[in-house]
Amino acid sequence: MRLLIVGALEGQLTTATKLAMDGGAKVAHAPSIEIALASLRAGRGADLLLVDVMMDIAGLIAGLEGERIVIPVVACGTESNAAAAVSAIRAGAKEYIPLPPDAELIAAVIAAVARESSDFLFRDPVMARVVKLAEQVAPSEASVLITGESGTGKEVMAKYLHSRSKRASRAFISINCAAIPEALLESELFGHEKGAFTGAVARRIGKFEEASGGTLLLDEISEMDVRLQAKLLRAIQERLIDRVGGTKPVPVDIRIIATSNRNLSEAVKDGSFREDLLFRLNVVNLKLPALRERPGDTAALADHFVDKYAKANGLGRRVLSAEARDALLRAPWPGNVRELENTLHRAVLLSGGEIIGPDAISMPDGTGLSEVVAMASVATQAAQTAETISRAMVGRTVADVERDLILDTLDHVLGNRTHAANILGISIRTLRNKLNQYADEGLAVPGPGEQRNSAA
């Protein structure tokens, strides 16, 4: 993660900088807001700004918004600066870190705001096959499309590809196409020239130029407006970009990785995604399986998250019971790895002792893990029953299926015509006409209080 410190590097702010570097952040420094903005315009980039609370944070955020620079801001200062802290949050700062700095607090805020994670853990053979393919294509220059449900680890896989590529020593730049308003995304990607729009006080380098020589991740690319997709396609094909308001193409040298949690082939059919762009991006497709499809990873990740959050919160040893582990493996996890992580973080905090049982694990709405597993089991059984019934109907005519449904329902209510008609949702007259037809065809039709005999 790239961290830009804005303010005088004195005393406690210097300590905060060192703690951030110890946490793995790449740290740069700007002594003033003007120098910070100039650095960002020049493409030196940052994922997070850590700003002295005594500086003009409102002015900084206004400058960022005016120049269409999308970067989260975190303020920091001594606890005696309460009024300044409140003003910073009201101005738009995401968080406030009190000084003197706390190592765990700085690490937590940086991780939460920048959404940075280097964890990449797998044990299941299903995931191992995907990783093997990733390792094969990583050294190439081919574009890669990573697909899968939300929370399966698409961005982590993108970083894994970059780390094993020939560009590993160069920049890895990520942009979330779903998180940036359409009006800002073009400038964020391609940059702009001075005077290109109101607030463009100087030339701004976009993500394409910032990533030149390295890798650019287009996260959730399916959310990009189709009009901007045409400009993106040209940039990928020709390795040339046009800054907003620019008159001269700018060459770039990048590798593209894109992610999507949607079916892009379906998006092409409904007109929300360009087919030619899909062909250009989808040279290699890495489809990440859902967590429920890789139980070996569920077990390994569960142990990892329990250990991680026990240490992060200064708690003693925490372990999952056999019952809890079994329940975790049987849960559906629609939110995948992200949901599993949040659930186990909560379980670690709320557990009353060393052993975490299934009763100590709950969902955000308070639903217990055991209840979730039970509901998932019922849903699975219902789906399997429906599939069995559906398969049994294949090859039969609608008239045959309708006849059996009517006669079976009549059997169920012991020949009561009115009750059967209500269940079937048809009029009593329609039911009688059908029954007369079946009797004429030689079928046994039960009378009131009777059940059907075998067909004649």
mmCIF file with all atom_site columns, C-alpha atoms in Angstrom, residues 330-332 369-387:
data_model
loop_
_atom_site.group_PDB
_atom_site.id
_atom_site.type_symbol
_atom_site.label_atom_id
_atom_site.label_alt_id
_atom_site.label_comp_id
_atom_site.label_asym_id
_atom_site.label_entity_id
_atom_site.label_seq_id
_atom_site.pdbx_PDB_ins_code
_atom_site.Cartn_x
_atom_site.Cartn_y
_atom_site.Cartn_z
_atom_site.occupancy
_atom_site.B_iso_or_equiv
_atom_site.pdbx_formal_charge
_atom_site.auth_seq_id
_atom_site.auth_comp_id
_atom_site.auth_asym_id
_atom_site.auth_atom_id
_atom_site.pdbx_PDB_model_num
ATOM 1  C CA . ARG A 1 330 ? -21.656 -26.927 5.860  1.00 0.00 ? 330 ARG A CA 1
ATOM 2  C CA . ALA A 1 331 ? -22.621 -23.229 5.823  1.00 0.00 ? 331 ALA A CA 1
ATOM 3  C CA . PRO A 1 332 ? -23.363 -21.721 2.361  1.00 0.00 ? 332 PRO A CA 1
ATOM 4  C CA . LEU A 1 369 ? -24.380 -20.584 12.686 1.00 0.00 ? 369 LEU A CA 1
ATOM 5  C CA . SER A 1 370 ? -26.281 -23.796 13.500 1.00 0.00 ? 370 SER A CA 1
ATOM 6  C CA . GLU A 1 371 ? -29.529 -22.172 12.367 1.00 0.00 ? 371 GLU A CA 1
ATOM 7  C CA . VAL A 1 372 ? -27.912 -20.985 9.129  1.00 0.00 ? 372 VAL A CA 1
ATOM 8  C CA . VAL A 1 373 ? -26.649 -24.505 8.434  1.00 0.00 ? 373 VAL A CA 1
ATOM 9  C CA . ALA A 1 374 ? -30.098 -25.976 9.126  1.00 0.00 ? 374 ALA A CA 1
ATOM 10 C CA . MET A 1 375 ? -31.801 -23.509 6.787  1.00 0.00 ? 375 MET A CA 1
ATOM 11 C CA . ALA A 1 376 ? -29.207 -24.205 4.091  1.00 0.00 ? 376 ALA A CA 1
ATOM 12 C CA . SER A 1 377 ? -29.824 -27.943 4.454  1.00 0.00 ? 377 SER A CA 1
ATOM 13 C CA . VAL A 1 378 ? -33.588 -27.482 4.056  1.00 0.00 ? 378 VAL A CA 1
ATOM 14 C CA . ALA A 1 379 ? -33.052 -25.278 1.003  1.00 0.00 ? 379 ALA A CA 1
ATOM 15 C CA . THR A 1 380 ? -30.712 -27.846 -0.543 1.00 0.00 ? 380 THR A CA 1
ATOM 16 C CA . GLN A 1 381 ? -33.196 -30.668 0.032  1.00 0.00 ? 381 GLN A CA 1
ATOM 17 C CA . ALA A 1 382 ? -36.010 -28.597 -1.453 1.00 0.00 ? 382 ALA A CA 1
ATOM 18 C CA . ALA A 1 383 ? -33.900 -27.814 -4.513 1.00 0.00 ? 383 ALA A CA 1
ATOM 19 C CA . GLN A 1 384 ? -32.997 -31.465 -4.936 1.00 0.00 ? 384 GLN A CA 1
ATOM 20 C CA . THR A 1 385 ? -36.667 -32.495 -4.608 1.00 0.00 ? 385 THR A CA 1
ATOM 21 C CA . ALA A 1 386 ? -37.695 -29.876 -7.159 1.00 0.00 ? 386 ALA A CA 1
ATOM 22 C CA . GLU A 1 387 ? -34.982 -31.073 -9.525 1.00 0.00 ? 387 GLU A CA 1
#
